[in-house]
Coordinates of C-alpha atoms in Angstrom, one line a residue:
M445 CA 73.1 96.6 80.4
V446 CA 76.7 96.8 82.4
R447 CA 75.6 93.3 84.5
T448 CA 78.7 92.4 86.5
R449 CA 78.9 89.2 89.8
F450 CA 81.3 88.6 92.5
A451 CA 81.7 84.6 92.5
P452 CA 83.7 83.8 95.3
S453 CA 84.3 79.8 96.8
P454 CA 82.2 78.9 100.1
T455 CA 85.6 77.7 101.5
G456 CA 86.5 80.2 104.3
Y457 CA 85.9 83.5 104.9
L458 CA 85.3 86.5 102.8
H459 CA 89.2 88.1 102.6
I460 CA 90.3 91.3 101.9
G461 CA 90.9 90.5 97.9
G462 CA 87.6 89.1 97.3
A463 CA 86.4 92.1 99.4
R464 CA 87.7 94.2 97.1
T465 CA 86.6 92.5 93.7
A466 CA 83.6 92.6 94.9
L467 CA 83.6 96.0 96.0
F468 CA 85.1 96.8 92.4
S469 CA 82.5 94.8 90.7
W470 CA 79.9 96.7 92.2
A471 CA 81.1 100.3 91.6
Y472 CA 81.4 99.1 88.0
A473 CA 77.6 98.1 87.9
K474 CA 76.3 101.2 90.5
K475 CA 78.0 103.9 88.5
H476 CA 76.2 102.1 84.6
G477 CA 73.0 101.9 86.3
G478 CA 73.5 98.2 85.9
T479 CA 73.0 95.6 88.1
F480 CA 75.5 93.5 90.5
I481 CA 74.8 89.8 91.0
L482 CA 76.0 87.6 94.4
R483 CA 77.2 83.8 92.6
V484 CA 78.7 81.4 95.5
E485 CA 80.6 79.3 93.5
D486 CA 80.2 76.1 95.8
T487 CA 81.1 72.9 93.6
D488 CA 84.1 72.0 96.1
L489 CA 82.1 69.5 97.8
E490 CA 85.3 68.2 100.0
R491 CA 86.1 72.2 100.9
S492 CA 82.6 74.1 100.8
S493 CA 80.9 74.5 103.8
P494 CA 77.3 76.2 104.5
E495 CA 79.6 78.4 107.7
S496 CA 81.6 79.5 104.9
V497 CA 78.4 80.6 102.9
Q498 CA 77.2 82.2 105.6
A499 CA 80.8 84.2 106.0
I500 CA 80.4 85.5 102.5
L501 CA 76.6 86.6 103.4
D502 CA 77.7 88.8 106.6
G503 CA 81.0 90.6 105.3
M504 CA 78.8 91.5 102.2
A505 CA 76.0 92.8 104.6
W506 CA 78.4 94.7 106.5
L507 CA 80.1 96.4 103.8
N508 CA 76.6 97.2 102.9
L509 CA 78.0 96.1 99.2
D510 CA 74.0 94.9 98.1
Y511 CA 73.8 92.4 95.3
D512 CA 70.7 93.0 92.8
E513 CA 70.1 89.6 92.3
G514 CA 71.6 86.2 94.1
P515 CA 72.8 84.6 95.8
F516 CA 73.0 82.3 93.2
F517 CA 74.5 78.8 94.1
Q518 CA 76.1 76.7 91.7
M519 CA 75.0 72.7 93.2
Q520 CA 71.6 73.8 92.4
R521 CA 72.4 74.0 88.6
M522 CA 73.6 70.5 88.4
P523 CA 70.9 69.5 85.3
R524 CA 71.4 73.1 83.2
Y525 CA 75.4 71.9 83.5
K526 CA 75.2 69.0 82.3
Q527 CA 72.7 69.9 79.8
V528 CA 74.9 72.2 78.0
I529 CA 78.0 69.5 78.8
Q530 CA 75.6 67.2 76.6
Q531 CA 75.6 69.9 74.1
L532 CA 78.7 70.0 73.2
L533 CA 79.5 66.5 73.3
D534 CA 76.3 66.8 70.5
E535 CA 77.9 68.9 68.7
G536 CA 81.5 67.3 68.9
H537 CA 83.2 70.0 70.7
A538 CA 84.1 67.4 73.9
Y539 CA 84.8 63.9 73.9
H540 CA 84.4 61.2 76.3
C541 CA 88.3 60.1 78.1
Y542 CA 89.1 57.2 79.6
C543 CA 93.1 57.5 80.1
S544 CA 93.1 56.2 83.8
R545 CA 95.5 58.2 86.0
D546 CA 98.2 55.8 85.9
E547 CA 98.0 56.2 81.8
L548 CA 98.0 59.7 82.4
E549 CA 101.0 60.0 84.7
T550 CA 103.0 57.6 82.4
M551 CA 102.5 60.4 79.3
R552 CA 103.2 63.3 81.9
E553 CA 106.6 62.1 82.7
A554 CA 107.5 61.0 79.0
Q555 CA 106.9 64.5 77.8
R556 CA 108.6 65.6 80.8
A557 CA 112.1 63.3 79.8
K558 CA 111.6 65.3 76.7
G559 CA 112.0 68.2 78.7
E560 CA 108.4 69.3 77.1
K561 CA 105.5 71.1 79.3
P562 CA 103.4 68.0 80.9
R563 CA 99.9 67.3 79.3
Y564 CA 97.4 66.0 78.1
D565 CA 97.4 64.9 74.1
G566 CA 94.5 64.6 73.4
R567 CA 95.0 60.4 72.4
C568 CA 90.9 60.0 73.6
R569 CA 89.9 62.7 70.5
Q570 CA 89.2 60.3 68.2
R571 CA 88.1 57.6 70.3
T572 CA 84.6 55.7 69.2
T573 CA 84.3 53.2 71.5
S574 CA 83.7 53.1 75.4
V575 CA 85.8 50.8 77.9
H576 CA 83.6 48.6 79.6
G577 CA 83.9 49.4 83.0
V578 CA 85.2 52.6 83.1
N579 CA 83.3 55.8 83.9
P580 CA 84.9 58.3 82.0
V581 CA 85.4 62.1 82.2
V582 CA 84.5 64.5 79.8
R583 CA 86.7 66.1 78.0
F584 CA 86.6 69.9 76.1
K585 CA 88.2 69.9 72.1
N586 CA 89.7 73.5 72.7
P587 CA 91.0 74.1 69.6
T588 CA 94.9 72.9 68.2
E589 CA 95.0 76.4 65.2
G590 CA 95.0 80.4 66.2
A591 CA 95.0 82.4 69.8
V592 CA 92.8 83.6 71.9
V593 CA 92.8 87.7 72.0
I594 CA 91.8 89.4 75.7
D595 CA 91.3 92.8 75.3
D596 CA 91.5 93.0 79.1
L597 CA 90.4 95.9 79.9
V598 CA 93.1 96.2 82.8
K599 CA 96.1 94.2 81.4
G600 CA 95.7 95.4 77.9
R601 CA 96.3 92.9 75.1
V602 CA 96.7 89.7 76.1
V603 CA 97.7 86.7 73.2
V604 CA 97.4 83.1 74.6
S605 CA 98.3 80.8 71.8
N606 CA 95.5 77.9 71.3
S607 CA 98.6 75.2 71.3
E608 CA 99.1 76.2 74.5
M609 CA 96.1 74.8 76.4
D610 CA 95.4 70.7 76.6
D611 CA 92.2 69.9 76.7
L612 CA 90.2 71.2 79.4
I613 CA 88.2 68.0 82.1
I614 CA 84.8 69.6 82.0
A615 CA 83.0 66.5 83.9
R616 CA 84.7 64.8 86.2
T617 CA 84.3 60.4 86.1
D618 CA 81.1 60.8 88.8
G619 CA 79.8 63.2 86.0
T620 CA 80.0 66.4 87.9
P621 CA 80.9 69.7 86.5
T622 CA 84.4 72.0 86.8
Y623 CA 84.9 75.4 88.1
N624 CA 85.6 76.3 84.4
F625 CA 83.3 75.2 83.4
C626 CA 80.5 75.5 85.7
V627 CA 81.9 79.7 85.5
V628 CA 81.5 79.7 81.8
V629 CA 77.5 78.6 81.7
D630 CA 76.6 80.8 84.8
D631 CA 78.6 83.8 83.0
W632 CA 76.4 82.6 79.7
D633 CA 73.4 82.1 81.4
M634 CA 73.6 85.3 83.7
S635 CA 74.0 87.7 80.8
I636 CA 77.4 89.4 82.0
T637 CA 78.7 91.7 80.4
H638 CA 81.8 92.4 82.6
V639 CA 84.2 89.5 84.1
I640 CA 86.6 91.6 86.9
R641 CA 88.1 89.7 88.7
G642 CA 91.6 89.2 90.7
D643 CA 94.5 88.0 87.8
D644 CA 94.9 85.2 89.4
H645 CA 92.1 83.8 87.3
L646 CA 93.9 85.3 83.8
N647 CA 95.5 81.8 83.2
N648 CA 91.9 80.4 83.2
T649 CA 90.0 83.4 80.8
P650 CA 91.8 81.5 77.5
R651 CA 90.0 78.2 78.2
Q652 CA 86.4 79.6 79.2
I653 CA 86.4 82.2 75.6
N654 CA 87.4 79.0 73.8
I655 CA 84.2 76.8 75.3
L656 CA 81.8 80.6 75.3
Q657 CA 82.7 80.3 71.5
A658 CA 81.8 76.8 70.7
L659 CA 79.0 77.1 72.4
G660 CA 78.2 80.4 70.4
A661 CA 78.4 82.8 73.7
P662 CA 78.4 86.0 73.4
L663 CA 81.8 86.9 75.6
P664 CA 81.9 89.4 78.4
Q665 CA 84.8 92.1 78.8
Y666 CA 87.3 91.0 81.6
A667 CA 89.0 93.3 83.6
H668 CA 91.5 91.4 85.7
V669 CA 92.8 93.6 88.9
P670 CA 96.6 92.8 89.8
M671 CA 96.3 90.9 93.7
I672 CA 97.1 92.7 97.1
L673 CA 100.0 91.8 98.5
G674 CA 101.5 92.0 102.0
H675 CA 104.1 94.5 103.6
D676 CA 107.2 91.8 102.5
G677 CA 105.7 91.7 99.0
E678 CA 105.1 88.4 98.9
R679 CA 100.6 87.4 98.7
L680 CA 98.6 88.6 101.1
S681 CA 98.3 85.8 103.7
K682 CA 97.3 85.0 107.4
R683 CA 101.0 86.0 108.6
H684 CA 100.3 89.5 108.0
G685 CA 98.1 89.7 109.9
A686 CA 93.8 90.2 110.1
V687 CA 92.9 89.2 106.6
S688 CA 89.2 88.2 107.0
V689 CA 86.5 91.4 106.4
M690 CA 85.1 89.9 109.5
Q691 CA 88.7 90.2 111.6
Y692 CA 88.1 94.2 111.3
F693 CA 84.6 94.1 112.6
E694 CA 85.4 92.4 115.3
D695 CA 88.5 94.9 115.7
G696 CA 86.3 98.0 115.9
Y697 CA 86.9 99.1 112.4
L698 CA 83.8 101.4 110.4
P699 CA 82.6 99.4 107.3
E700 CA 83.0 102.7 105.0
A701 CA 86.4 103.4 106.2
L702 CA 87.7 99.6 105.4
L703 CA 86.2 100.2 101.9
N704 CA 88.0 103.5 101.5
Y705 CA 90.9 102.1 102.4
L706 CA 90.0 98.8 99.8
A707 CA 88.7 101.2 96.6
R708 CA 92.4 103.3 97.4
L709 CA 94.1 99.3 97.2
G710 CA 95.5 99.6 93.4
W711 CA 92.6 102.3 91.7
S712 CA 92.6 106.3 92.3
H713 CA 90.9 109.4 91.8
G714 CA 93.8 112.1 90.9
D715 CA 95.3 112.6 95.0
E716 CA 92.1 112.2 97.2
E717 CA 92.2 109.8 99.9
I718 CA 89.2 110.4 101.9
F719 CA 85.6 110.2 99.9
S720 CA 82.3 108.5 100.3
L721 CA 81.0 105.4 98.7
D722 CA 78.8 107.3 96.8
Q723 CA 81.3 109.5 95.7
M724 CA 83.5 106.1 94.4
V725 CA 80.9 105.2 92.6
Q726 CA 80.9 108.7 90.6
W727 CA 84.7 108.6 89.6
F728 CA 84.8 104.6 89.5
D729 CA 86.9 103.8 86.0
L730 CA 88.7 100.6 85.3
E731 CA 90.9 102.3 83.3
S732 CA 92.3 103.8 87.0
I733 CA 93.4 100.6 87.9
S734 CA 96.6 100.3 88.7
K735 CA 98.2 97.5 86.5
S736 CA 100.7 96.0 89.6
P737 CA 100.0 94.6 92.7
A738 CA 98.8 97.2 95.8
K739 CA 100.8 96.6 99.4
F740 CA 98.5 95.9 102.2
D741 CA 99.3 98.8 105.0
P742 CA 97.6 98.4 108.5
E743 CA 98.8 101.3 109.6
K744 CA 97.3 103.5 106.5
L745 CA 94.2 101.4 107.3
S746 CA 94.0 102.9 110.7
W747 CA 94.6 106.2 109.4
V748 CA 92.2 105.8 107.6
N749 CA 89.5 104.3 109.9
Q750 CA 90.9 107.3 112.5
Q751 CA 89.2 110.0 110.1
Y752 CA 86.7 108.5 109.6
L753 CA 86.0 108.3 113.6
K754 CA 86.3 111.6 113.5
T755 CA 83.1 112.9 111.6
A756 CA 81.0 109.5 112.7
D757 CA 78.0 110.0 114.5
N758 CA 79.0 110.4 118.1
A759 CA 75.3 108.5 118.7
R760 CA 76.1 105.5 116.0
L761 CA 79.0 105.0 117.8
V762 CA 77.5 104.5 120.7
E763 CA 76.1 101.4 119.2
L764 CA 78.5 100.2 117.6
A765 CA 80.7 100.5 120.8
R766 CA 79.0 98.4 123.2
P767 CA 80.1 94.8 122.4
F768 CA 83.5 96.7 123.0
M769 CA 82.4 98.2 125.6
A770 CA 80.5 95.2 127.4
Q771 CA 83.8 93.2 127.2
D772 CA 85.2 96.0 129.0
C773 CA 82.9 95.7 131.8
C774 CA 81.2 99.5 131.2
D775 CA 77.8 100.2 131.6
P776 CA 76.6 103.0 129.8
A777 CA 73.4 103.3 131.3
H778 CA 75.7 103.5 134.7
G779 CA 78.1 106.8 133.8
P780 CA 78.5 110.1 131.4
D781 CA 76.3 110.1 127.8
P782 CA 78.7 108.2 125.8
V783 CA 76.8 110.0 123.1
D784 CA 79.2 112.9 125.5
V785 CA 81.8 110.8 126.2
F786 CA 83.0 109.5 122.9
G787 CA 82.9 113.3 121.4
L788 CA 85.1 114.0 123.6
L789 CA 87.5 110.9 123.1
K790 CA 87.0 109.7 119.3
E791 CA 89.7 111.9 117.7
R792 CA 91.9 110.4 120.3
V793 CA 91.9 106.7 119.0
S794 CA 91.5 104.7 115.3
T795 CA 89.3 102.0 116.2
L796 CA 85.4 101.3 118.3
E797 CA 88.0 99.4 120.2
E798 CA 90.0 101.7 121.2
L799 CA 87.3 103.6 121.8
A800 CA 85.5 101.6 124.2
D801 CA 89.0 101.1 125.9
A802 CA 89.9 105.2 126.6
A803 CA 86.4 105.5 128.1
V804 CA 86.5 102.7 130.8
Y805 CA 87.7 105.0 133.6
F806 CA 84.3 107.5 132.8
Y807 CA 82.8 104.0 134.3
R808 CA 84.1 102.7 136.6
P809 CA 87.9 104.0 138.6
L810 CA 91.3 102.3 136.7
E811 CA 94.1 102.0 139.7
A812 CA 96.9 104.2 139.0
H813 CA 100.8 102.1 138.3
E814 CA 102.5 103.2 141.7
D815 CA 105.4 104.2 139.5
L816 CA 102.7 107.0 138.5
R817 CA 101.5 107.7 142.3
K818 CA 105.1 107.6 143.5
Q819 CA 106.0 110.3 140.5
H820 CA 102.9 112.5 141.1
L821 CA 101.0 112.4 144.5
T822 CA 104.2 114.2 146.2
A823 CA 103.9 115.5 149.6
A824 CA 104.9 119.5 147.6
I825 CA 101.1 118.9 145.6
K826 CA 99.4 117.9 148.4
P827 CA 98.0 121.0 150.5
A828 CA 97.2 122.2 146.9
L829 CA 94.7 119.0 145.8
E830 CA 93.5 118.6 149.6
A831 CA 92.4 123.0 149.1
L832 CA 90.8 121.6 145.4
V833 CA 88.6 119.1 147.4
L834 CA 87.2 121.3 149.6
R835 CA 86.5 123.8 147.0
L836 CA 84.8 121.2 144.1
E837 CA 82.1 120.2 146.9
S838 CA 80.7 123.3 146.3
V839 CA 81.6 124.7 142.8
T840 CA 79.4 124.6 139.4
W841 CA 80.0 121.6 138.0
N842 CA 80.8 122.0 134.2
K843 CA 84.3 122.4 132.2
E844 CA 83.8 126.4 132.7
A845 CA 83.5 126.7 135.7
L846 CA 85.8 124.2 137.0
N847 CA 89.0 124.9 134.4
P848 CA 89.5 128.9 136.1
L849 CA 89.0 126.4 139.5
I850 CA 92.2 125.1 139.2
K851 CA 93.8 127.7 138.4
E852 CA 93.2 129.5 141.4
I853 CA 94.4 126.9 143.9
C854 CA 97.9 126.8 141.2
T855 CA 98.1 130.2 141.6
A856 CA 97.2 130.4 145.2
H857 CA 100.3 127.4 145.5
S858 CA 102.5 129.1 143.8
L859 CA 102.4 126.0 141.0
K860 CA 102.3 125.6 137.3
M861 CA 99.4 123.3 136.0
P862 CA 101.0 120.5 134.8
Q863 CA 102.0 120.4 138.5
V864 CA 97.8 119.7 139.7
A865 CA 96.0 118.8 137.1
M866 CA 99.0 115.6 136.2
P867 CA 98.1 113.6 139.4
L868 CA 94.3 115.3 138.9
R869 CA 94.2 112.7 135.8
V870 CA 96.8 109.6 137.7
M871 CA 94.0 109.8 140.5
I872 CA 90.5 110.3 138.7
T873 CA 91.4 108.1 135.4
G874 CA 94.3 106.1 136.5
E875 CA 96.3 107.8 133.3
T876 CA 98.1 110.3 132.6
Q877 CA 97.1 111.1 128.8
T878 CA 93.6 112.2 128.6
P879 CA 91.7 115.1 126.8
S880 CA 91.7 118.2 129.3
I881 CA 91.1 117.2 132.7
D882 CA 88.6 119.6 133.2
A883 CA 86.7 118.0 130.0
V884 CA 87.1 114.7 131.9
M885 CA 85.9 116.0 135.4
A886 CA 82.4 118.1 134.0
L887 CA 81.7 114.6 132.3
I888 CA 83.2 111.9 135.8
G889 CA 80.6 113.7 138.0
R890 CA 81.4 115.7 141.5
D891 CA 80.1 112.7 143.1
A892 CA 83.0 109.8 141.5
V893 CA 85.6 112.5 140.7
L894 CA 85.8 113.4 144.6
A895 CA 85.1 110.0 145.6
R896 CA 88.4 109.1 143.6
I897 CA 90.3 111.8 144.6
R898 CA 89.6 111.4 148.5
D899 CA 90.4 107.5 148.1
H900 CA 93.7 108.0 146.3
L901 CA 94.9 110.8 149.3
A902 CA 93.4 108.3 152.2
R903 CA 95.2 105.2 151.0
Y904 CA 98.4 107.0 149.8
P905 CA 99.8 109.8 152.2
V906 CA 102.3 111.6 151.3

């Protein structure tokens, strides 16, 4: 049975890289009918916070990455960690180290002076007596010979000599266990079969494997995924734009669009660009993950989101866009049905926020810029507009009737369609870029359209 896990540290928000790792782990478990586990690695007491835990849970919920077990919290498993540390001590796989910070720094300086890699030299390995008044750390007794062989499912074979590793601290002076040790015990106890994580953890893997072997625990298979870079080739950070998953929620992206985009950051199925989560689960395999870092492209993400908006259910879009409409001081209850408005506008925007912004003039008048008024509301056009106003009072109010009426007015005044349609846009919407003006007028409604046109003609006589 495949068992995967996503194990974030609650020291901030759920970021893009973490979300992609969660997606890959989730998809692999789903593909094989396995179990996906959420584990919160909260042993960093100084940096962990309840707010960060909630941010992780919120991000997972918004992305619909449902976990089968969890969330588990490492701080709730302290008795188990201490039990395993004592087991390693009893079996001779770990020892107490009484070296002070000054002693360790002196040791490292001497190693640097010789051109050697600074590392713990194992001087307490054979110590049999304690030091009075000193709380020791516990170090894992790393093998000194041989090598760790990792048949990574993404990177391929990785070989690390044991002589390159020193004796890792697995418990601090206050008895609290360290990250690399907790991860080992958790993966063992939770029967994790596949560890899918960022390749920044690759250096930890040989140490974790040695501890697992010392415990006689089965080894999971490892898949280390290349990191995500910014457009400049540097590691993705805040300066590259929004990297918090929930920031994309706040900016009006659809969760399925973000997941689709994240899936394509370092994984592919042929040339497929747009696909559902169910399709991804069906196609997903670790062999198709790229060995090279992926570059995050905000413009490509916006394009993907736009494709999803185009095919999304209009009623769903209305519900999702309500907060953005409120920010624009638009009440969908006072105006045309937003389901129809969004159906008209959604192919022209990339986010829910843009969709709400584009709909503002349907619910309240927007003042046209003076330059637009001067350019389009000319003396030559005024007679045609006045004639149109009279006809609009009694015409059947739908697109099918409005379109021929506007054309009729154009013909009667020897004008081309844009010469009338553009002034209408400016007066009715305050903008020059809208869907066809007859469709816009039909949705805004007769009374509002006539009021806006008359207001302009009265305030800005030409």
